PDB file of N, CA and C in Angstrom:
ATOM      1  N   UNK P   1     153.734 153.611  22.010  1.00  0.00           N
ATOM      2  CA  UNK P   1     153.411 153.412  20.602  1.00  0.00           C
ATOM      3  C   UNK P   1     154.701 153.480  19.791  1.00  0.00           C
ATOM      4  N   UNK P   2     154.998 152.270  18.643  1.00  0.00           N
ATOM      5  CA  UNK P   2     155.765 152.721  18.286  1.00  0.00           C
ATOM      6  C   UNK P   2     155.992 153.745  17.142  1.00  0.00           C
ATOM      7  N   UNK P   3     157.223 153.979  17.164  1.00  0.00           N
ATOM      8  CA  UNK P   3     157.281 155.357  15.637  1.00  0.00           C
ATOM      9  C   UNK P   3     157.850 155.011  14.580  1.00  0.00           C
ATOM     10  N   UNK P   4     157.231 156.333  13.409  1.00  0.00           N
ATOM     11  CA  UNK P   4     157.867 155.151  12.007  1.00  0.00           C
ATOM     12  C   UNK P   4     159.117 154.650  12.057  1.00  0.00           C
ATOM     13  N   UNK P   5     160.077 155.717  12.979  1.00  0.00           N
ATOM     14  CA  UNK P   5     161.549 154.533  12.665  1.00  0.00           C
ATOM     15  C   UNK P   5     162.175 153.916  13.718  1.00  0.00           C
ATOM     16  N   UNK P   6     161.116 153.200  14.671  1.00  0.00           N
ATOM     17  CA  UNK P   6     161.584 152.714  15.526  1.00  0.00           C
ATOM     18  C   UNK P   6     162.122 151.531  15.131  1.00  0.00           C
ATOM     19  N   UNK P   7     163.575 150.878  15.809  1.00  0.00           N
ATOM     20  CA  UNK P   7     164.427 149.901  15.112  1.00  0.00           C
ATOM     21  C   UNK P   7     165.069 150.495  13.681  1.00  0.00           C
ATOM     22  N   UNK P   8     164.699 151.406  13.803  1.00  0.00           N
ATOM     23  CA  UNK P   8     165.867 151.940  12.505  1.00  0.00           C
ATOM     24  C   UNK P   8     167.361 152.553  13.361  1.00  0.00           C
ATOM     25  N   UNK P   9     168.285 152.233  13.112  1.00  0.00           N
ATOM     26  CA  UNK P   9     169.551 152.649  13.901  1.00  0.00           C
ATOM     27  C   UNK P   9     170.208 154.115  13.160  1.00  0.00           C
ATOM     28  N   UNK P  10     170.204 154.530  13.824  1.00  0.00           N
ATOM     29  CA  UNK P  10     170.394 156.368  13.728  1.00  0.00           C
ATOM     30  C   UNK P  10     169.484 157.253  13.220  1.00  0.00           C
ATOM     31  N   UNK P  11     168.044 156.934  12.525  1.00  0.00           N
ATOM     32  CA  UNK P  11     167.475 157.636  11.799  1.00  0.00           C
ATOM     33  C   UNK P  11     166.693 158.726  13.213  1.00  0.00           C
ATOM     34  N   UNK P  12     166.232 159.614  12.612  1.00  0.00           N
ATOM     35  CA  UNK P  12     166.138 161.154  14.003  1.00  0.00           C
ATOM     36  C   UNK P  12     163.835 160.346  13.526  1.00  0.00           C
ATOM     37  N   UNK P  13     163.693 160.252  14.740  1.00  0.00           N
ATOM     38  CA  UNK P  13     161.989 160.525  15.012  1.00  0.00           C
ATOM     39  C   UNK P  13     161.259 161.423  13.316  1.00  0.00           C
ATOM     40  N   UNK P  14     160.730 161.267  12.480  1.00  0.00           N
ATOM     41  CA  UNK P  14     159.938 162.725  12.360  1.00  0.00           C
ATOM     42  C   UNK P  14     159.631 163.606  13.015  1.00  0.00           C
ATOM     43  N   UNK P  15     159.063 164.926  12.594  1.00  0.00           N
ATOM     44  CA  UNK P  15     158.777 166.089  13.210  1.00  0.00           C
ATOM     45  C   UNK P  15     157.889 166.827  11.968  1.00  0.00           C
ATOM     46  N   UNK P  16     157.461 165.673  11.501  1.00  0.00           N
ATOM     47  CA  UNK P  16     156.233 165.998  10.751  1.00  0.00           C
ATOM     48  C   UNK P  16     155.804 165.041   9.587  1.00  0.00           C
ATOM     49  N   UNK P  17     154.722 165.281   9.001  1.00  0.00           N
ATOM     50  CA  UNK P  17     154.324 164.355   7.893  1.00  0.00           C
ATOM     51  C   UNK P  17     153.025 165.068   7.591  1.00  0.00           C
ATOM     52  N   UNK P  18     152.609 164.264   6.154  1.00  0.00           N
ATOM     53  CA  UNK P  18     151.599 164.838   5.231  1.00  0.00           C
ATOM     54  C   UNK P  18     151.477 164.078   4.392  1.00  0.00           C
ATOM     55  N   UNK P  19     150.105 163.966   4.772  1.00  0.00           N
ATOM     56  CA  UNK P  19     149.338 162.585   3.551  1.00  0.00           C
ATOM     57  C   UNK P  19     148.012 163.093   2.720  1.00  0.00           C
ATOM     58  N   UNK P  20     147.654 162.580   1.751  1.00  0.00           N
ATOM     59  CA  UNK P  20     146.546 162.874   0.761  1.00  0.00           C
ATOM     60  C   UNK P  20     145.762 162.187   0.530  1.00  0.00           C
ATOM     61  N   UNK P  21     144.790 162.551   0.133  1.00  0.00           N
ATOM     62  CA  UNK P  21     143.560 161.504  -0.071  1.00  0.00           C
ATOM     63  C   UNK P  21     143.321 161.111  -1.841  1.00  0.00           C
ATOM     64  N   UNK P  22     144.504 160.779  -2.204  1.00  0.00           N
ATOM     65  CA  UNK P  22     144.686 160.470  -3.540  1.00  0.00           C
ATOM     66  C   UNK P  22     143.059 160.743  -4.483  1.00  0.00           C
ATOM     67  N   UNK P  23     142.792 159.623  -4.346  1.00  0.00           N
ATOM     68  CA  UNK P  23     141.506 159.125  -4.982  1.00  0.00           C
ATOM     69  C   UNK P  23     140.572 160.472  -4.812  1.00  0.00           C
ATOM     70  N   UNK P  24     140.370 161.106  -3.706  1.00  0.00           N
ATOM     71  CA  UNK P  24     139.021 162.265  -3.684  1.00  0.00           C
ATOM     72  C   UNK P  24     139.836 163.499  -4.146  1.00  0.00           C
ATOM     73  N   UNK P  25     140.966 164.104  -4.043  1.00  0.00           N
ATOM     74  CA  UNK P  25     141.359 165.000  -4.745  1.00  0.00           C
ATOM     75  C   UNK P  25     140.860 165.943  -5.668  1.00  0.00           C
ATOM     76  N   UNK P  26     140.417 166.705  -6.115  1.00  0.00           N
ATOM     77  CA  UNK P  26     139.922 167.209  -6.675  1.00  0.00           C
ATOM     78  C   UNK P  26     140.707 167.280  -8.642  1.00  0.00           C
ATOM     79  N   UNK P  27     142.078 167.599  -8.081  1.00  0.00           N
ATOM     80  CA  UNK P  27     142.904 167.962  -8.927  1.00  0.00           C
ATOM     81  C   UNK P  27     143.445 166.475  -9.538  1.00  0.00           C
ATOM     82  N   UNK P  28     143.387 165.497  -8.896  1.00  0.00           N
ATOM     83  CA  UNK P  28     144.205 164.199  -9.232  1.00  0.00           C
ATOM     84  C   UNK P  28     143.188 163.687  -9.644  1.00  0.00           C
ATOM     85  N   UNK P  29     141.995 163.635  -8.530  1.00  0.00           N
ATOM     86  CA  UNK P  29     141.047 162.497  -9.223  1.00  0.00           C
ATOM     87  C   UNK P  29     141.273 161.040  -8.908  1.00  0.00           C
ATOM     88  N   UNK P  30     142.788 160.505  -8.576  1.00  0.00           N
ATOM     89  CA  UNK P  30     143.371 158.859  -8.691  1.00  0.00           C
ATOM     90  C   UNK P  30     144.027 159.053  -9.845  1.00  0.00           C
ATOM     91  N   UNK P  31     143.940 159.906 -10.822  1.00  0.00           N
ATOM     92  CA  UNK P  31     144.561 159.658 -11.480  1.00  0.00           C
ATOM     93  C   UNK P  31     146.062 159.215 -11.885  1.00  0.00           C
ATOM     94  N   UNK P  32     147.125 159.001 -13.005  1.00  0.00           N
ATOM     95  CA  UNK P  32     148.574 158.890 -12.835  1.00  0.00           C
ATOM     96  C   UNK P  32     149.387 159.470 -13.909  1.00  0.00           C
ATOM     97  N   UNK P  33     150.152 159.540 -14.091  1.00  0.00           N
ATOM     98  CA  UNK P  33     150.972 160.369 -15.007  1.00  0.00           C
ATOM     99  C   UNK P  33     151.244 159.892 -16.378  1.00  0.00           C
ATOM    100  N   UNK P  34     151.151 160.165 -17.919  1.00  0.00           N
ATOM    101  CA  UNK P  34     151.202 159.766 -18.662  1.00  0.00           C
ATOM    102  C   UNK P  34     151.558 160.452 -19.684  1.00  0.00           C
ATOM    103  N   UNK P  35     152.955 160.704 -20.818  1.00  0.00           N
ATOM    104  CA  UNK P  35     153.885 161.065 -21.576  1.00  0.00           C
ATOM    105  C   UNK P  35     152.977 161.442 -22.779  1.00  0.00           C
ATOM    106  N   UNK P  36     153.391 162.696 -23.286  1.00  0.00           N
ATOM    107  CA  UNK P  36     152.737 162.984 -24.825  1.00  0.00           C
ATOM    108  C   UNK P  36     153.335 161.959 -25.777  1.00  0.00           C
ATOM    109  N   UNK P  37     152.694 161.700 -27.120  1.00  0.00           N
ATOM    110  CA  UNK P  37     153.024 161.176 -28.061  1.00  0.00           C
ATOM    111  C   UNK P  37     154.524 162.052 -28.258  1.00  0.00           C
ATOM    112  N   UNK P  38     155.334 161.372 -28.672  1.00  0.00           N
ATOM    113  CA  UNK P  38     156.531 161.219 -29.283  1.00  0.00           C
ATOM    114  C   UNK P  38     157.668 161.391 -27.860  1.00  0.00           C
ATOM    115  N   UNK P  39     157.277 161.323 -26.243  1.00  0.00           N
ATOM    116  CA  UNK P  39     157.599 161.516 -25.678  1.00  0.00           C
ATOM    117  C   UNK P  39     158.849 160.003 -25.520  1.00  0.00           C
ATOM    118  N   UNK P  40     159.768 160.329 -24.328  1.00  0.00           N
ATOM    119  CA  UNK P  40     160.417 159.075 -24.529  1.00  0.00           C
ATOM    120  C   UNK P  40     161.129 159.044 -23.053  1.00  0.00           C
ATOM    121  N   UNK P  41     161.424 157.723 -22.208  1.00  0.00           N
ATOM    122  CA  UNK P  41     161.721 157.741 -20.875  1.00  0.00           C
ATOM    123  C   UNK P  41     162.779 158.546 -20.517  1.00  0.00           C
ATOM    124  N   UNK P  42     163.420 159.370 -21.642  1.00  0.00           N
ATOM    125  CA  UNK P  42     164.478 160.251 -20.847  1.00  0.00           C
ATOM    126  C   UNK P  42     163.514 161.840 -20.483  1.00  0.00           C
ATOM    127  N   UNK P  43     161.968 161.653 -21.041  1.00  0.00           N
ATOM    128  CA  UNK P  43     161.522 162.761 -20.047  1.00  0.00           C
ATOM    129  C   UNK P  43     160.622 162.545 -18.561  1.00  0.00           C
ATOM    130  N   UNK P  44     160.694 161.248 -18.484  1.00  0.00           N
ATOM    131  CA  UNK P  44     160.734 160.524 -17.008  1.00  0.00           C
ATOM    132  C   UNK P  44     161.894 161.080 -16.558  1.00  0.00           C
ATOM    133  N   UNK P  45     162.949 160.583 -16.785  1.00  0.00           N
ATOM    134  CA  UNK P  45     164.508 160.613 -16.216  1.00  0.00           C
ATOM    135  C   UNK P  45     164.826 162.127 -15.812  1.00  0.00           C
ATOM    136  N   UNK P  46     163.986 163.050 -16.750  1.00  0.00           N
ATOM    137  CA  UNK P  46     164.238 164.602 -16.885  1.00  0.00           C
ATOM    138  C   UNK P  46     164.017 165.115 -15.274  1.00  0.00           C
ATOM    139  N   UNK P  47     162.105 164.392 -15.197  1.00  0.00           N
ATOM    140  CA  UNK P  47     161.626 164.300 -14.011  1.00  0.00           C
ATOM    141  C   UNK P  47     161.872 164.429 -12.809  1.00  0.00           C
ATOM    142  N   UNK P  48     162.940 163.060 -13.064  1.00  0.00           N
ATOM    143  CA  UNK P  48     163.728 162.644 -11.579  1.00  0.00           C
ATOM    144  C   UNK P  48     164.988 163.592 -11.065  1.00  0.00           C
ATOM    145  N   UNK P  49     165.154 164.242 -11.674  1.00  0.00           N
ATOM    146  CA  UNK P  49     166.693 164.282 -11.535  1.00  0.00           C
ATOM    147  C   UNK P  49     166.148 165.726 -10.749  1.00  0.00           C
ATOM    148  N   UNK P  50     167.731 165.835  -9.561  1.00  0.00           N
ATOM    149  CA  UNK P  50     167.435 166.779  -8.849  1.00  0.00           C
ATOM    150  C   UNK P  50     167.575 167.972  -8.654  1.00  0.00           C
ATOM    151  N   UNK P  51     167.261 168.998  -8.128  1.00  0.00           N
ATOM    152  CA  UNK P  51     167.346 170.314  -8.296  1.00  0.00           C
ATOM    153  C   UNK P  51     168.545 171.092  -7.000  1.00  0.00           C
ATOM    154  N   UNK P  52     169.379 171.017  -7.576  1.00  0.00           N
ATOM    155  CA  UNK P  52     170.774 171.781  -7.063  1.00  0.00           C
ATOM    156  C   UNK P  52     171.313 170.850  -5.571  1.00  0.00           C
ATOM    157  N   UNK P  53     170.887 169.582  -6.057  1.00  0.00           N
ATOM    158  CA  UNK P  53     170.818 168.216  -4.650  1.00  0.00           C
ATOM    159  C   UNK P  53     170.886 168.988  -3.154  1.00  0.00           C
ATOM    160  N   UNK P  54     169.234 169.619  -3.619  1.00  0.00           N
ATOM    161  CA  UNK P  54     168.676 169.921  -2.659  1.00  0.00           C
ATOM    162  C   UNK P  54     166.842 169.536  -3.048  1.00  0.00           C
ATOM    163  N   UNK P  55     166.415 169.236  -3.835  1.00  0.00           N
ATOM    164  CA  UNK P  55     165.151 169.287  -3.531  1.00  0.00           C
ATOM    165  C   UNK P  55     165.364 168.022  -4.621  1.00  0.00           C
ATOM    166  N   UNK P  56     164.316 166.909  -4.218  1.00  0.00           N
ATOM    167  CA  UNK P  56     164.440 165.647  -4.908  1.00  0.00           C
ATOM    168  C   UNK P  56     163.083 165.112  -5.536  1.00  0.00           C
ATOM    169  N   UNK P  57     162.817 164.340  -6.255  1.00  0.00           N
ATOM    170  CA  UNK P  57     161.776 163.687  -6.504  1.00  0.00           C
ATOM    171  C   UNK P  57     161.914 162.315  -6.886  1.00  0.00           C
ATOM    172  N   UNK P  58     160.371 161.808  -6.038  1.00  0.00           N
ATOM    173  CA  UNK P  58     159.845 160.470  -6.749  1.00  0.00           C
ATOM    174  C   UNK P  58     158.267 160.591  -6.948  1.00  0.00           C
ATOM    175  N   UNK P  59     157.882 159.075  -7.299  1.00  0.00           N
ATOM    176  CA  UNK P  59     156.727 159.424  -7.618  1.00  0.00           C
ATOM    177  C   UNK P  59     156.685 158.460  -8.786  1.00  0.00           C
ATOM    178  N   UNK P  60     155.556 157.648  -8.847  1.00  0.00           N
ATOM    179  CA  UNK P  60     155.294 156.847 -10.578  1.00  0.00           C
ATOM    180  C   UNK P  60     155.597 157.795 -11.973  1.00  0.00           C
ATOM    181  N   UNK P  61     155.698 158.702 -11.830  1.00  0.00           N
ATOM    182  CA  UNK P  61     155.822 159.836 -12.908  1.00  0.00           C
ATOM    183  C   UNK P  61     157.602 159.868 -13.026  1.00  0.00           C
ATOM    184  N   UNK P  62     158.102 159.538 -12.051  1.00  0.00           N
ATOM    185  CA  UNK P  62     159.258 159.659 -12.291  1.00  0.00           C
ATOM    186  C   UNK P  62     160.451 158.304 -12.526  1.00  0.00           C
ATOM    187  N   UNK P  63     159.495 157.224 -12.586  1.00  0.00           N
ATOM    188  CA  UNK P  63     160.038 155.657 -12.561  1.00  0.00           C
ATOM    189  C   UNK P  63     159.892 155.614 -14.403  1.00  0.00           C
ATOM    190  N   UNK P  64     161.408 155.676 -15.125  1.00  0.00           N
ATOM    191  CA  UNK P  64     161.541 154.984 -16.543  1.00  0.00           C
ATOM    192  C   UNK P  64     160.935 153.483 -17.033  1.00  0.00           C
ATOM    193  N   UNK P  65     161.013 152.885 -15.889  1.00  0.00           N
ATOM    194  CA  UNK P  65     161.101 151.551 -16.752  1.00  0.00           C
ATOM    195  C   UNK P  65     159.313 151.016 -16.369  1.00  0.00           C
ATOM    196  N   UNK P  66     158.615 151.612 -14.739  1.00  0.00           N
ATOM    197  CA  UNK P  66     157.127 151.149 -14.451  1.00  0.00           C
ATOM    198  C   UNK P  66     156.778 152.571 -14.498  1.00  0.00           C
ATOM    199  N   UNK P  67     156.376 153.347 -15.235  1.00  0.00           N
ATOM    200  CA  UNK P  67     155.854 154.315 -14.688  1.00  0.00           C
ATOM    201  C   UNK P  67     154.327 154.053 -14.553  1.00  0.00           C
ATOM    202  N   UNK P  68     153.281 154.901 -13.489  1.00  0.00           N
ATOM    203  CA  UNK P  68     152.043 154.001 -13.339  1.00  0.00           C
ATOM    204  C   UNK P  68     151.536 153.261 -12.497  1.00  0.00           C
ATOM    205  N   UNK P  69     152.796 152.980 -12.050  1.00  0.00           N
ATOM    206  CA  UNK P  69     152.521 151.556 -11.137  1.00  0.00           C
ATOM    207  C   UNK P  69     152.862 152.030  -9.558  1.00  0.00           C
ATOM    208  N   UNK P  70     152.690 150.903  -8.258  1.00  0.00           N
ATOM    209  CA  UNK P  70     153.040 151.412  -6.931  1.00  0.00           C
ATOM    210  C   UNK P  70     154.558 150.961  -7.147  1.00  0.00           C
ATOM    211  N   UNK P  71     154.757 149.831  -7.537  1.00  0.00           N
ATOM    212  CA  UNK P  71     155.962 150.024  -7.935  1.00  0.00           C
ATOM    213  C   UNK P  71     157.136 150.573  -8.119  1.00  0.00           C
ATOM    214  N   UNK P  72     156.524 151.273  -9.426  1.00  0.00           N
ATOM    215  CA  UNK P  72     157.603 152.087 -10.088  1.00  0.00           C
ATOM    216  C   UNK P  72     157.336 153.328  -8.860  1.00  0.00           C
ATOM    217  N   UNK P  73     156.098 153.734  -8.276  1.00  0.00           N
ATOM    218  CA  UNK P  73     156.378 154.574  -6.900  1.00  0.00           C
ATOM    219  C   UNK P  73     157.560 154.475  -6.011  1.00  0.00           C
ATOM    220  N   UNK P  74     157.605 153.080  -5.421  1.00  0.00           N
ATOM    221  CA  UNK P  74     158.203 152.531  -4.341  1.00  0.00           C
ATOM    222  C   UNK P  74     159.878 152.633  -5.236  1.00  0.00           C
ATOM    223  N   UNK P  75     159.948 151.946  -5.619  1.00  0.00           N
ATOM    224  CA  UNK P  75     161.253 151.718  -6.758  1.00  0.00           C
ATOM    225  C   UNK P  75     161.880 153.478  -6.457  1.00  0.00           C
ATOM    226  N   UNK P  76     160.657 154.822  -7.117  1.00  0.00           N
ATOM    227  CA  UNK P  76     161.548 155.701  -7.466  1.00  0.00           C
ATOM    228  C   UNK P  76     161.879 156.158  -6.085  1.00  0.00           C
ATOM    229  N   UNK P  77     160.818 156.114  -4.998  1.00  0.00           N
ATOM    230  CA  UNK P  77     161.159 156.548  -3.457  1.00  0.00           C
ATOM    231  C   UNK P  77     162.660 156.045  -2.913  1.00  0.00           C
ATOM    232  N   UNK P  78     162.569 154.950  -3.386  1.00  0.00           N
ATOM    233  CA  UNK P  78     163.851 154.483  -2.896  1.00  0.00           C
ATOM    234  C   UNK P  78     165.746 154.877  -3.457  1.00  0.00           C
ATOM    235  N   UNK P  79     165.205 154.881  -4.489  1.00  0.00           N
ATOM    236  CA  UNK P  79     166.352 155.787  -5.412  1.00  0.00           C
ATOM    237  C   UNK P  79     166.669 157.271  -5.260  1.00  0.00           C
ATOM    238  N   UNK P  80     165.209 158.056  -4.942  1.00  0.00           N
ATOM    239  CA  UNK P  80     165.468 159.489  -4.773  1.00  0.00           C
ATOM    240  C   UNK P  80     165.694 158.895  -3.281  1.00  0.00           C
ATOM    241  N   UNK P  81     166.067 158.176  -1.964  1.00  0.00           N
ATOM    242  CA  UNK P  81     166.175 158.383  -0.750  1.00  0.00           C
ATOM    243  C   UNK P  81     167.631 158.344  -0.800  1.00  0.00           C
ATOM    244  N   UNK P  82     167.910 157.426  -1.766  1.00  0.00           N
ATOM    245  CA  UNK P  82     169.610 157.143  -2.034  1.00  0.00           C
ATOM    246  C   UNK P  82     170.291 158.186  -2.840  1.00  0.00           C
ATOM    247  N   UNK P  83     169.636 159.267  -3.104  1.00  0.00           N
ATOM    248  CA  UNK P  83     170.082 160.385  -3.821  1.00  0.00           C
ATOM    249  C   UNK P  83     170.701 161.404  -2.599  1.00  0.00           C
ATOM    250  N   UNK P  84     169.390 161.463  -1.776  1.00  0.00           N
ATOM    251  CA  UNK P  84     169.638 162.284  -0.588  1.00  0.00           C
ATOM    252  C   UNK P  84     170.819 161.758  -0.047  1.00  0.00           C
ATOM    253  N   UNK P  85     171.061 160.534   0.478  1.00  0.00           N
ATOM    254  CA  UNK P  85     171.765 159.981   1.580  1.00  0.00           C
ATOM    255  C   UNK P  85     173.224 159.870   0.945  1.00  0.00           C
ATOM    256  N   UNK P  86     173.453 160.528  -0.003  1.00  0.00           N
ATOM    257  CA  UNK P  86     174.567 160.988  -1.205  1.00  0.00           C
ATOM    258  C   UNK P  86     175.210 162.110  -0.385  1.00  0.00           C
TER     259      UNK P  86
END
């Protein structure tokens, strides 16, 4: 069988993972993230940014320009991966 990073060149196997059931959640609901009135994308940006570049985030909540979207998900995954690989 293959594994998530098979054909990826140097990346190490996982040695774990964890997934959610978005939609039945209790706490989420499906729901997505959405800014108080007078709020403004630098408290997205606030969001993103990392904690002592050791602990990182993404997430639609943390995408300035789609927030909401799979998108702006995928978009911020990819930016916080390029944070790490810093």
């Amino acid at each position: 069988t293959p594994t998530p990073t098979a054909g990826a060149a140097g990346l190490p196997d996982p040695v774990a993972f964890a997934r959610s059931d978005w939609a039945g959640d209790p706490f989420a609901r499906g729901s997505g993230s959405f800014l108080r009135p007078g709020a403004t994308t630098a408290d997205r940006e606030a969001l993103a940014r990392p904690i002592q570049d050791r602990v990182f985030f993404a997430g639609e909540a943390t995408s300035a320009d789609r927030p909401g979207t799979v998108a702006g998900a995928y978009a911020s995954g990819l930016r916080a991966a390029g944070e790490v690989d810093r």
